[in-house]
PDB file of C-alpha atoms in Angstrom:
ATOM      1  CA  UNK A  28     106.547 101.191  64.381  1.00 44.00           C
ATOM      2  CA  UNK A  29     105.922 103.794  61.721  1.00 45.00           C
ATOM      3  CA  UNK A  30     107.531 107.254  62.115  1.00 50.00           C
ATOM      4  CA  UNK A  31     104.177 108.745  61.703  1.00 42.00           C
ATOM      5  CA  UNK A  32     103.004 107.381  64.945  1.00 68.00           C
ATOM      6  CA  UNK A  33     100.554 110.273  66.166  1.00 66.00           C
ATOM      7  CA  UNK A  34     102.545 109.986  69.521  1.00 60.00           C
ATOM      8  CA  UNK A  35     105.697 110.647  68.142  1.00 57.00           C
ATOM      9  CA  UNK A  36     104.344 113.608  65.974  1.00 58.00           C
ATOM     10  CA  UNK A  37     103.159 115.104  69.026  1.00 61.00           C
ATOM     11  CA  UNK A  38     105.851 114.532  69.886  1.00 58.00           C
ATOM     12  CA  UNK A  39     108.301 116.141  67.761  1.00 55.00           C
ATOM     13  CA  UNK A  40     105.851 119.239  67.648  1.00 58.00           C
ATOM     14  CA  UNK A  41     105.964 120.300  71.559  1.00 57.00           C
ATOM     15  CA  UNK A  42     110.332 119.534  70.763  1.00 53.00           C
ATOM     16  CA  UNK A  43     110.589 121.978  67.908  1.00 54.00           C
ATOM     17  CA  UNK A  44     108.630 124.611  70.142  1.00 54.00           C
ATOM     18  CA  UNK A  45     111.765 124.250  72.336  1.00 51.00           C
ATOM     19  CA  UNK A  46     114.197 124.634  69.690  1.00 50.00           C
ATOM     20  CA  UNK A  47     114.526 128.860  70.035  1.00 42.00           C
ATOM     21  CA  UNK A  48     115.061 128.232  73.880  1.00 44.00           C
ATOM     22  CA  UNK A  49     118.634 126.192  72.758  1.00 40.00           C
ATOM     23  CA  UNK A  50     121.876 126.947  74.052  1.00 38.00           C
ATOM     24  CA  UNK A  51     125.363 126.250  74.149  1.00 36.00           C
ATOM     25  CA  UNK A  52     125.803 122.140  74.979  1.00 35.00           C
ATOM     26  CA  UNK A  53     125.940 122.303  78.835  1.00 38.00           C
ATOM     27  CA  UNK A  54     129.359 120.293  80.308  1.00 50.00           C
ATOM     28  CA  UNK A  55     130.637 119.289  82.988  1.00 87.00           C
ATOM     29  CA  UNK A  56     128.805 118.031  86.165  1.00 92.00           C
ATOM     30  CA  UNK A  57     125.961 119.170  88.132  1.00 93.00           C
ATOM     31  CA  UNK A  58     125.613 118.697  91.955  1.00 94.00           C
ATOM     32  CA  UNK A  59     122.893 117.101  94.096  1.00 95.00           C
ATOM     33  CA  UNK A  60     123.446 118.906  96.986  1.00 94.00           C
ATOM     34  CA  UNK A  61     124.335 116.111  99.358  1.00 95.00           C
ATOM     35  CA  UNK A  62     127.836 116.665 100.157  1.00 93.00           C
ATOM     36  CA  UNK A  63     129.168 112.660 100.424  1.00 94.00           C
ATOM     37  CA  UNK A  64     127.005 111.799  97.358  1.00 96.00           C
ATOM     38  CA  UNK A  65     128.767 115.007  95.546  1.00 95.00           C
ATOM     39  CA  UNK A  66     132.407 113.853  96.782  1.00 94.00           C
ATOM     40  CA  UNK A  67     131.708 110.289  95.502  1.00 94.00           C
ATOM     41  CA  UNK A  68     131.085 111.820  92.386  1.00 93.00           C
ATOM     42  CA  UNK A  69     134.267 113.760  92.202  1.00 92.00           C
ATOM     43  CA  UNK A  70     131.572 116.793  92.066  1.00 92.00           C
ATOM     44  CA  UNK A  71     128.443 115.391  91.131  1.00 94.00           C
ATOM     45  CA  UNK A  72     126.664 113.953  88.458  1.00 94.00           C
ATOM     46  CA  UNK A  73     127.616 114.168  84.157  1.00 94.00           C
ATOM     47  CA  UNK A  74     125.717 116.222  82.158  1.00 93.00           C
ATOM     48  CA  UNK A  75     124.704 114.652  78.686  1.00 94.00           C
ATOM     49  CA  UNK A  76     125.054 111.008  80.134  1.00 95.00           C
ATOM     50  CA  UNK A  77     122.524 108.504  80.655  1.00 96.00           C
ATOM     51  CA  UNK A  78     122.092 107.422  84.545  1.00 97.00           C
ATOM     52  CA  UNK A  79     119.889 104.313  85.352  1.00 97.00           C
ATOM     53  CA  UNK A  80     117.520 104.578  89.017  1.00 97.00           C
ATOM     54  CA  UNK A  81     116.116 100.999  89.990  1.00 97.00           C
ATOM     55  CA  UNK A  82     114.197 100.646  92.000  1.00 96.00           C
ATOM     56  CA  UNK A  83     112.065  97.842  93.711  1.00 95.00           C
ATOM     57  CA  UNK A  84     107.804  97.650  92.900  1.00 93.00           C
ATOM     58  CA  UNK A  85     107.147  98.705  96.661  1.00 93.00           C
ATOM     59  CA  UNK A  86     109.869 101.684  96.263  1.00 94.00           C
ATOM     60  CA  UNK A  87     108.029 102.831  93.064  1.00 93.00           C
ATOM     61  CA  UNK A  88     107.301 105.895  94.287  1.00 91.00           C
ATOM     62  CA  UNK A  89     110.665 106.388  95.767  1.00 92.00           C
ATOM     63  CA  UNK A  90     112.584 105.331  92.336  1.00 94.00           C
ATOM     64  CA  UNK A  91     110.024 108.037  90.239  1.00 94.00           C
ATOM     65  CA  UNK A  92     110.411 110.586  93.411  1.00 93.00           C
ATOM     66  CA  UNK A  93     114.265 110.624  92.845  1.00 95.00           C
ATOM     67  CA  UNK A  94     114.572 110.609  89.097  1.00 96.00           C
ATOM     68  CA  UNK A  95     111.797 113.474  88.995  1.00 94.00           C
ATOM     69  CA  UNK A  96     114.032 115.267  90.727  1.00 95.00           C
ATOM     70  CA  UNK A  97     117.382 114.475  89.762  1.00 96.00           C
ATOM     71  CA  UNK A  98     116.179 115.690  86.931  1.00 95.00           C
ATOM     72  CA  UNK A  99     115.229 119.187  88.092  1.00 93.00           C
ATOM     73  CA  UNK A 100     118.254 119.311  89.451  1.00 94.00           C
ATOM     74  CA  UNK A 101     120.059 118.266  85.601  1.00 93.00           C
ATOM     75  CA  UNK A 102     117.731 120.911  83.947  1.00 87.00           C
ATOM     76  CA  UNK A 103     118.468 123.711  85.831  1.00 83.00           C
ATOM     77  CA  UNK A 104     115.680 125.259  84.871  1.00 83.00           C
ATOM     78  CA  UNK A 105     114.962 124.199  81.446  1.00 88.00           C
ATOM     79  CA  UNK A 106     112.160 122.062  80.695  1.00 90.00           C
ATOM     80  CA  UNK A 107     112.406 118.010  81.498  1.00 92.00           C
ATOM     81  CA  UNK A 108     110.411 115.329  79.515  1.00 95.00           C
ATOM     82  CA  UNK A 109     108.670 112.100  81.166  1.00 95.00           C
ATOM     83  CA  UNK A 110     108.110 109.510  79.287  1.00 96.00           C
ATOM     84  CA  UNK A 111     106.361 106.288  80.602  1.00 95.00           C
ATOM     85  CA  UNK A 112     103.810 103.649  78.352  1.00 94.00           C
ATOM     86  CA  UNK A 113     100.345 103.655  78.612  1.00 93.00           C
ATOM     87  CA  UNK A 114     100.749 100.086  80.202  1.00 93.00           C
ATOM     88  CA  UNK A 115     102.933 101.605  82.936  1.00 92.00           C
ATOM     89  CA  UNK A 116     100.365 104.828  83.613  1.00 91.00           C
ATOM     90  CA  UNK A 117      97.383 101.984  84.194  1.00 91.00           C
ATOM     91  CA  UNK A 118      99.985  99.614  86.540  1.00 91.00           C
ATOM     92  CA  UNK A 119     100.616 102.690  88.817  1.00 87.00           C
ATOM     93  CA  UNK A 120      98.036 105.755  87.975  1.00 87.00           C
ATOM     94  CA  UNK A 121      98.611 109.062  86.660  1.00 88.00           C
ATOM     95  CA  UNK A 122     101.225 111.465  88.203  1.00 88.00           C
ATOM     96  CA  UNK A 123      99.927 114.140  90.997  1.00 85.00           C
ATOM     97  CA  UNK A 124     100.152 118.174  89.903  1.00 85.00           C
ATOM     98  CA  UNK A 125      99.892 119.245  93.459  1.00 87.00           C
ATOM     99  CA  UNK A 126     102.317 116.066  94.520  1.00 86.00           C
ATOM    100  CA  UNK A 127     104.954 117.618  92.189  1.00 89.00           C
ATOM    101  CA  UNK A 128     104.251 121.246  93.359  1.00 90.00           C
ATOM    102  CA  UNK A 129     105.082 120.205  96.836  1.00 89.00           C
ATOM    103  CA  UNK A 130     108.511 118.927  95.994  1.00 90.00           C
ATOM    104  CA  UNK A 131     109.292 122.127  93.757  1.00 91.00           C
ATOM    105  CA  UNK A 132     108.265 121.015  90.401  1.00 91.00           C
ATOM    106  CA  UNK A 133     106.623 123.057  88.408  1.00 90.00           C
ATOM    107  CA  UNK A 134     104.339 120.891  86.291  1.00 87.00           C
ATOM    108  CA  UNK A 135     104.465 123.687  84.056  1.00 87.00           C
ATOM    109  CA  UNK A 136     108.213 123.122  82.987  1.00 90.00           C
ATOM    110  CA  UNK A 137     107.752 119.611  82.615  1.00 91.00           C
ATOM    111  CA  UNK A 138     106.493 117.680  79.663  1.00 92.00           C
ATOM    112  CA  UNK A 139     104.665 114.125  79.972  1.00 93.00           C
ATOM    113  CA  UNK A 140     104.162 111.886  76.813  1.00 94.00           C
ATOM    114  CA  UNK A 141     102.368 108.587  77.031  1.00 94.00           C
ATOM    115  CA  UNK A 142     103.695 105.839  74.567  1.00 94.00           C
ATOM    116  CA  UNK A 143     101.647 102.862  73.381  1.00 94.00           C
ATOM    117  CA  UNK A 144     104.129 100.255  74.072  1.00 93.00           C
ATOM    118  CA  UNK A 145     107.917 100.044  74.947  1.00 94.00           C
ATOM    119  CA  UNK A 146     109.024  99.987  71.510  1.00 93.00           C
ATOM    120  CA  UNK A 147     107.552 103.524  70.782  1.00 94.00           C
ATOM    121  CA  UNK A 148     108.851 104.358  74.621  1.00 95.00           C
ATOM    122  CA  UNK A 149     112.320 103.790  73.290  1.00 94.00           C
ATOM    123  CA  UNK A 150     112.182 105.142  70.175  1.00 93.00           C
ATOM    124  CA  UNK A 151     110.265 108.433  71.827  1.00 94.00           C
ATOM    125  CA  UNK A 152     113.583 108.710  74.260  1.00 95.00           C
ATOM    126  CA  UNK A 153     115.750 108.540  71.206  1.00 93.00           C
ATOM    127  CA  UNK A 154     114.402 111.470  69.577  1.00 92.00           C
ATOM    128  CA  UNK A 155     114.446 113.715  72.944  1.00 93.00           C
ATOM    129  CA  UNK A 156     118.065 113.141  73.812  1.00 93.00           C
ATOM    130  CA  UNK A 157     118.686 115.033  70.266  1.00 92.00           C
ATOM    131  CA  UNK A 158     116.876 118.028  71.602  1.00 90.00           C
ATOM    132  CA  UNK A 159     119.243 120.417  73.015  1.00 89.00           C
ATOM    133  CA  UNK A 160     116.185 122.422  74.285  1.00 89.00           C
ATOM    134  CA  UNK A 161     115.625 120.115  76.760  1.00 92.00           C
ATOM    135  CA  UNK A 162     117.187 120.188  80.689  1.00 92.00           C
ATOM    136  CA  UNK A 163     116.748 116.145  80.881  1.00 95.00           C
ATOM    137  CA  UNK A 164     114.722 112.868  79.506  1.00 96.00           C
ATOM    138  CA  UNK A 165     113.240 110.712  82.388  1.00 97.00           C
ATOM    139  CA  UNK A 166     111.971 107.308  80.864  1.00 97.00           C
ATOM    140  CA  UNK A 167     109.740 104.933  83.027  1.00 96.00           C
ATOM    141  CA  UNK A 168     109.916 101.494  82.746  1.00 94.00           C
ATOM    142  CA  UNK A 169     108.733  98.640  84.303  1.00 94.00           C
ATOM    143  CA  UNK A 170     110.077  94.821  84.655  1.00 91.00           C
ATOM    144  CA  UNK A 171     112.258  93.747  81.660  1.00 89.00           C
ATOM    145  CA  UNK A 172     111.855  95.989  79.226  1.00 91.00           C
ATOM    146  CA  UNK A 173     111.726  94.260  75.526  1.00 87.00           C
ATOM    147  CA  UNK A 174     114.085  96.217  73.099  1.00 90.00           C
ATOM    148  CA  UNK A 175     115.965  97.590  76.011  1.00 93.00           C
ATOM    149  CA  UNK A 176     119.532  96.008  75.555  1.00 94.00           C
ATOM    150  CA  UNK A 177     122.811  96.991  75.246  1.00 95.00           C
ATOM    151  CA  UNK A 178     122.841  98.556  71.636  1.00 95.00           C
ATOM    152  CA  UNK A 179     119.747 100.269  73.051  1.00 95.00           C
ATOM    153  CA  UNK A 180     121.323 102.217  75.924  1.00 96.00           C
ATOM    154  CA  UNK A 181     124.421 102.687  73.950  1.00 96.00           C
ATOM    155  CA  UNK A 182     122.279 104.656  71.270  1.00 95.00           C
ATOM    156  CA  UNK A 183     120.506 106.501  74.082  1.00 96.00           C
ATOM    157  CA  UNK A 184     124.310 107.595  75.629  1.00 96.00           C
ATOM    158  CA  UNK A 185     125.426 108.608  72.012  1.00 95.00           C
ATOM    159  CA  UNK A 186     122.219 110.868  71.810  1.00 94.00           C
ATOM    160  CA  UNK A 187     123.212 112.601  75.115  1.00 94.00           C
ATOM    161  CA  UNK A 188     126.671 113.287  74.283  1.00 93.00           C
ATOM    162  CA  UNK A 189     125.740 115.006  71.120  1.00 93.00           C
ATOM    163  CA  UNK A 190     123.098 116.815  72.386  1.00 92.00           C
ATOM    164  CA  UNK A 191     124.244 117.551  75.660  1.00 92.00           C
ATOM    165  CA  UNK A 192     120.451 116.667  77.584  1.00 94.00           C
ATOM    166  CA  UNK A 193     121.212 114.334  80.434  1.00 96.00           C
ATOM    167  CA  UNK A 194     118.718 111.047  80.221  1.00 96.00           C
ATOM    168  CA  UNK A 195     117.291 108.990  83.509  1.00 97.00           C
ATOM    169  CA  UNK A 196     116.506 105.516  82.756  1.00 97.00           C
ATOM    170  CA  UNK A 197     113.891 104.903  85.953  1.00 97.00           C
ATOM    171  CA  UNK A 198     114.189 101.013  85.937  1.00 96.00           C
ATOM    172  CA  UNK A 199     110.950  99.793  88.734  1.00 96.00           C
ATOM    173  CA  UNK A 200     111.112  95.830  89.632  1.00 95.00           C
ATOM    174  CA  UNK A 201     113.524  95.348  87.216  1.00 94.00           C
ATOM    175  CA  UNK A 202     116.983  93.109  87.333  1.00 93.00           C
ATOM    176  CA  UNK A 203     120.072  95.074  86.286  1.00 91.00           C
ATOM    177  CA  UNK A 204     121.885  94.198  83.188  1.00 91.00           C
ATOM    178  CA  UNK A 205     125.153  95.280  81.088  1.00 92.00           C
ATOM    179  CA  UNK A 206     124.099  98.687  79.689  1.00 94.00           C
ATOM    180  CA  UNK A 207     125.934 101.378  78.688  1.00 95.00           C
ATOM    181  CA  UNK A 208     124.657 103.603  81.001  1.00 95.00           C
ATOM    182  CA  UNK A 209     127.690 106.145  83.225  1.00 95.00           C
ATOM    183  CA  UNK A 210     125.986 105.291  86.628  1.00 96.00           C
ATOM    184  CA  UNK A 211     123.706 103.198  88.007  1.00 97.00           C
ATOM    185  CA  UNK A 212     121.658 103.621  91.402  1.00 97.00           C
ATOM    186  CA  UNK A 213     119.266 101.657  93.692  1.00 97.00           C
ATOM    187  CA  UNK A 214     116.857 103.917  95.562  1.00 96.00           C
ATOM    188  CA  UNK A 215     114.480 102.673  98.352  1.00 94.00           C
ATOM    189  CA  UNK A 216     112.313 104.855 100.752  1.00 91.00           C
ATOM    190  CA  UNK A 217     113.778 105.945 104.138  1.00 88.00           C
ATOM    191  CA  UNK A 218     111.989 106.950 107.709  1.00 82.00           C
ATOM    192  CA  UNK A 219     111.563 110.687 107.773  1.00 79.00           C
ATOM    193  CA  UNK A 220     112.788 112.993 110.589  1.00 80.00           C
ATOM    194  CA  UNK A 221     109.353 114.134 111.894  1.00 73.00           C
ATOM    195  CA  UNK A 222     108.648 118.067 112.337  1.00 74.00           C
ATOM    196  CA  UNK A 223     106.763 119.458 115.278  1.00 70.00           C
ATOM    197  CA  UNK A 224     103.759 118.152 116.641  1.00 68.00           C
ATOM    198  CA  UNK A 225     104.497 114.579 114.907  1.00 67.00           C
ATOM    199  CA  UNK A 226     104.226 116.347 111.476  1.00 67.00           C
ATOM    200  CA  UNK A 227     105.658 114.502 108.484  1.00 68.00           C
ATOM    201  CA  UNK A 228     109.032 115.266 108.179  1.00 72.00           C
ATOM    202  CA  UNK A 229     110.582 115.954 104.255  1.00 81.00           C
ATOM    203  CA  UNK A 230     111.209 113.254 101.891  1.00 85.00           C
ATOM    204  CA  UNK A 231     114.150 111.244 102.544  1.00 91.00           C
ATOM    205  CA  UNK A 232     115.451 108.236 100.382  1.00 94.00           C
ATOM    206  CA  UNK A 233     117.945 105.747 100.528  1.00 95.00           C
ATOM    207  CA  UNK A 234     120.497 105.617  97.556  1.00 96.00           C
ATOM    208  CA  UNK A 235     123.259 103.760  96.708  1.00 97.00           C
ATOM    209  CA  UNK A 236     125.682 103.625  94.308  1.00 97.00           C
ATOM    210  CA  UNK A 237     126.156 100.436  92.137  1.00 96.00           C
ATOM    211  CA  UNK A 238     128.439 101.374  89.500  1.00 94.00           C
ATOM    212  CA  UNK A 239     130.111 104.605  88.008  1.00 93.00           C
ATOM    213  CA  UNK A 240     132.271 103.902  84.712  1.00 89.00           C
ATOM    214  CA  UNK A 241     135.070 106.292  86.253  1.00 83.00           C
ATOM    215  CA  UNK A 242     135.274 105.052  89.627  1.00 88.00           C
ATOM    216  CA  UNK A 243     134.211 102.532  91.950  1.00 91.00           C
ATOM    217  CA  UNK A 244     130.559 101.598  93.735  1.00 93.00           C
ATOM    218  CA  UNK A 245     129.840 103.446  97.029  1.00 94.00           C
ATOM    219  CA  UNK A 246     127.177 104.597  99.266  1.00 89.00           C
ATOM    220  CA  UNK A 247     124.832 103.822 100.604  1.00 95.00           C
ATOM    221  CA  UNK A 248     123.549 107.014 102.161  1.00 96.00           C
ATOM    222  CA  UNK A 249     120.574 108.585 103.430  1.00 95.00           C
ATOM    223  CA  UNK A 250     119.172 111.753 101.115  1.00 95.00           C
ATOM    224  CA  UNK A 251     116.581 114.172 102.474  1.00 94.00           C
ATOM    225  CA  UNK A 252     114.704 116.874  99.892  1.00 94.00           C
ATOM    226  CA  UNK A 253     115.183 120.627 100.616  1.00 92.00           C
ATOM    227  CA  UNK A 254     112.257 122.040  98.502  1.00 89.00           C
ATOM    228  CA  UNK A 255     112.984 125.430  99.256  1.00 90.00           C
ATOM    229  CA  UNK A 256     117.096 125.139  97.933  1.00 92.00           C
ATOM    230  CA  UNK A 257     115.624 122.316  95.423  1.00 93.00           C
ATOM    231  CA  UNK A 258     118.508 120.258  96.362  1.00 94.00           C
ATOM    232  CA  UNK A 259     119.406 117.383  98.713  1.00 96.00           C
ATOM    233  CA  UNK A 260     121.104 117.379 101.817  1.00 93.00           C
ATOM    234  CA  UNK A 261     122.285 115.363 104.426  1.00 93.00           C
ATOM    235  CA  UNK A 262     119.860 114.525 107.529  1.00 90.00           C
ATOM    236  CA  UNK A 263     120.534 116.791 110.632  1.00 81.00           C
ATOM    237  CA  UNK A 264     120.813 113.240 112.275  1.00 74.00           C
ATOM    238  CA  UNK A 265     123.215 111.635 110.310  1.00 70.00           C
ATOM    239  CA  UNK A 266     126.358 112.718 112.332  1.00 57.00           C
ATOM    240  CA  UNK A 267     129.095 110.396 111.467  1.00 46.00           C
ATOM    241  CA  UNK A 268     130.097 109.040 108.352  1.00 43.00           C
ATOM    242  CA  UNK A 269     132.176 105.285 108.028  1.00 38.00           C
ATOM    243  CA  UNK A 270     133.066 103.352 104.718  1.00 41.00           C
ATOM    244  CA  UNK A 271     131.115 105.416 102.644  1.00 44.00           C
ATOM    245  CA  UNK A 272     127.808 104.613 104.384  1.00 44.00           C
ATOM    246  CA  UNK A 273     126.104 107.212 107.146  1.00 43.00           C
ATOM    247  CA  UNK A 274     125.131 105.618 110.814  1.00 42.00           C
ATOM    248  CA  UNK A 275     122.428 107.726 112.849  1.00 40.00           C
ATOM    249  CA  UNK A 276     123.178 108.820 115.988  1.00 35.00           C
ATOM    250  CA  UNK A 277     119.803 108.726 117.243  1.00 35.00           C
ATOM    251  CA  UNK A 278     118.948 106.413 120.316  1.00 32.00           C
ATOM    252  CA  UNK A 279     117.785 103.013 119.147  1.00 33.00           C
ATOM    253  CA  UNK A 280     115.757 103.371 121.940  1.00 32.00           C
ATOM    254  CA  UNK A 281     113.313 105.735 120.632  1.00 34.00           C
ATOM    255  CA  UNK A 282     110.469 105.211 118.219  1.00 40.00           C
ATOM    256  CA  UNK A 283     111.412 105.102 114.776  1.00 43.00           C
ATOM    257  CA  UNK A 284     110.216 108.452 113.003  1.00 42.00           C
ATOM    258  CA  UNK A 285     106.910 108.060 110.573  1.00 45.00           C
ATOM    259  CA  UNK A 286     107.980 106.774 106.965  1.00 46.00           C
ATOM    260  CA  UNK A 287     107.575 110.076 104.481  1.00 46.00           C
ATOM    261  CA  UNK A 288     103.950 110.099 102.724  1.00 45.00           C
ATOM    262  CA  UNK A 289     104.396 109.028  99.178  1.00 48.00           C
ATOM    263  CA  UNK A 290     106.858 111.224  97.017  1.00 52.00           C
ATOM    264  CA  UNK A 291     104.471 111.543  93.945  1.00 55.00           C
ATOM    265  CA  UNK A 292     100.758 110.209  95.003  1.00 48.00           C
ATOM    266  CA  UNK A 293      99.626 107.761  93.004  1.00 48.00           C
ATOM    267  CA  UNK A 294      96.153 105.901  92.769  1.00 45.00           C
ATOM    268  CA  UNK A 295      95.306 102.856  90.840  1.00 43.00           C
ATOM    269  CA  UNK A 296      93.634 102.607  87.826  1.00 45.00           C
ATOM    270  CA  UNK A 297      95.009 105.854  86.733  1.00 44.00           C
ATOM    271  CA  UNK A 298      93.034 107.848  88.552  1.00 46.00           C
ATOM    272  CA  UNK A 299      94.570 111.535  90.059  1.00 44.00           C
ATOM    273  CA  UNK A 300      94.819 111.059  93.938  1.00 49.00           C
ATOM    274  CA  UNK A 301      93.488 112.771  96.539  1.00 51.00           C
ATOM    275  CA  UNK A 302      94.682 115.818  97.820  1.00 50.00           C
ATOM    276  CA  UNK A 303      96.886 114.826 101.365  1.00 50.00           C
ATOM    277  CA  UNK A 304      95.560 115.977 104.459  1.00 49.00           C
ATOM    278  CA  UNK A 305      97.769 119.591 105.220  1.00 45.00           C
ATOM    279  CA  UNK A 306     100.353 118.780 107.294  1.00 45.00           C
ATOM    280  CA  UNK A 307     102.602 121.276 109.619  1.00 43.00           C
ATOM    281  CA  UNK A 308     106.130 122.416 107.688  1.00 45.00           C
ATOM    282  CA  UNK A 309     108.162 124.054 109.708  1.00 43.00           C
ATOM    283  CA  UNK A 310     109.282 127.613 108.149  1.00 43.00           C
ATOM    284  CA  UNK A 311     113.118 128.782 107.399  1.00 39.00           C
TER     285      UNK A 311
END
């Protein structure tokens, strides 16, 4: 691939524009919210690391859901950049402005580049992780990604630590190979608590750790979104915590609560979704 790719150029343009914004390298960790995630984490997650999500093809939504915003939550902020292929923006459709809005993004703040192939996705995630302007790098990829090895992620982690911008390595129906990545994660959906009157209740994932180079595997537990704190929290029915995994305390008896709606609507073809019928949210 030549460096004068038009996508990288564009690239490096909207990157310089953040350049005056650059600060001291941020250290140290940054929490989720959730306090047995946190704990697990001896505090939370490294800044100016590289994290891998995976995620299953049915949890797609999930998997881009949680690295959207555990990437918000990295920023602080400061602007985040997704990058995804062409290939993978036909295979799933194009991201959802109001979709984002309603988790607490502001599609403003966030930056979305389109790469013709993986090659130029990889290369594209190289040069971000040397911009210091930048809150976080989310790069979407699908299957087995060619190029993607262990050299690969080990350039991507050297990138971080000199630049201090934490990268997410969204990994959908993918297997899980040595990388040099500091943690890894496997995120699925998870039932919602429902609000009054049957009304969807917030976005709620399942997460597990599957390996942290300073410690060992744990999880997994149940996350729910707070969009008004940004941040995730424990469910209010997830009482009792044993071997590192959360039980609910709910009757078995009793229905099982309505999955959560999609995190970031999607439709095929690329096309931008409909808007979701409003829904009651409780206030407070």
């Amino acid at each position: 691939m030549r460096d004068s790719s038009p996508v990288l150029a564009r690239l490096r343009e909207s990157l310089q524009q953040l350049e005056p914004r650059r600060s001291a390298t941020p250290a140290g960790l940054f929490a989720l919210g959730h306090d047995g995630v946190d704990a697990a984490l001896g505090g939370g997650l490294a800044r100016g690391r590289l994290h891998e999500i995976f995620a299953d093809q049915e949890d797609a939504s999930s998997g881009a859901g949680v690295a959207a915003l555990f990437s918000l939550r990295a920023g602080e902020g400061r602007p985040f950049l997704w990058l995804r292929t062409e290939a993978m923006q036909k295979r799933v459709g194009g991201l959802h402005a109001t979709g984002l809005v309603e988790l607490g993004i502001d599609p403003a703040n966030m930056l979305l580049v389109l790469a013709p192939d993986e090659a130029a996705l990889l290369h594209a995630a190289a040069e971000a992780a040397r911009c210091a302007g930048l809150g976080a790098v989310l790069v979407e990829g699908w299957g087995a990604m060619r190029g993607l090895d262990l050299t690969a992620t080990r350039r991507l982690m050297l990138a971080a630590e000199a630049s201090g911008v934490t990268l997410f390595l969204l990994r959908i129906a993918a297997d899980t190979a040595p990388s040099a990545a500091d943690t890894r994660w496997r995120v699925s959906a998870s039932p919602s608590i429902a609000l009054e009157a049957d009304a969807p209740g917030a976005s709620l994932f399942q997460i597990e750790l599957l390996r942290r180079r300073a410690g060992p595997p744990a999880g997994p537990w149940r996350m729910e979104w707070d969009r008004d704190r940004l941040c995730f929290r424990r469910p209010a029915s997830d009482g009792r915590t044993m071997g590192g995994a959360e039980h609910d305390d709910r009757d078995a008896s009793l229905p099982a609560p309505p999955l959560s709606r999609p995190v970031l609507p999607l439709a095929p073809g690329g096309a931008v979704a409909p808007d979701p019928a409003p829904s009651v949210r409780r206030a407070g």
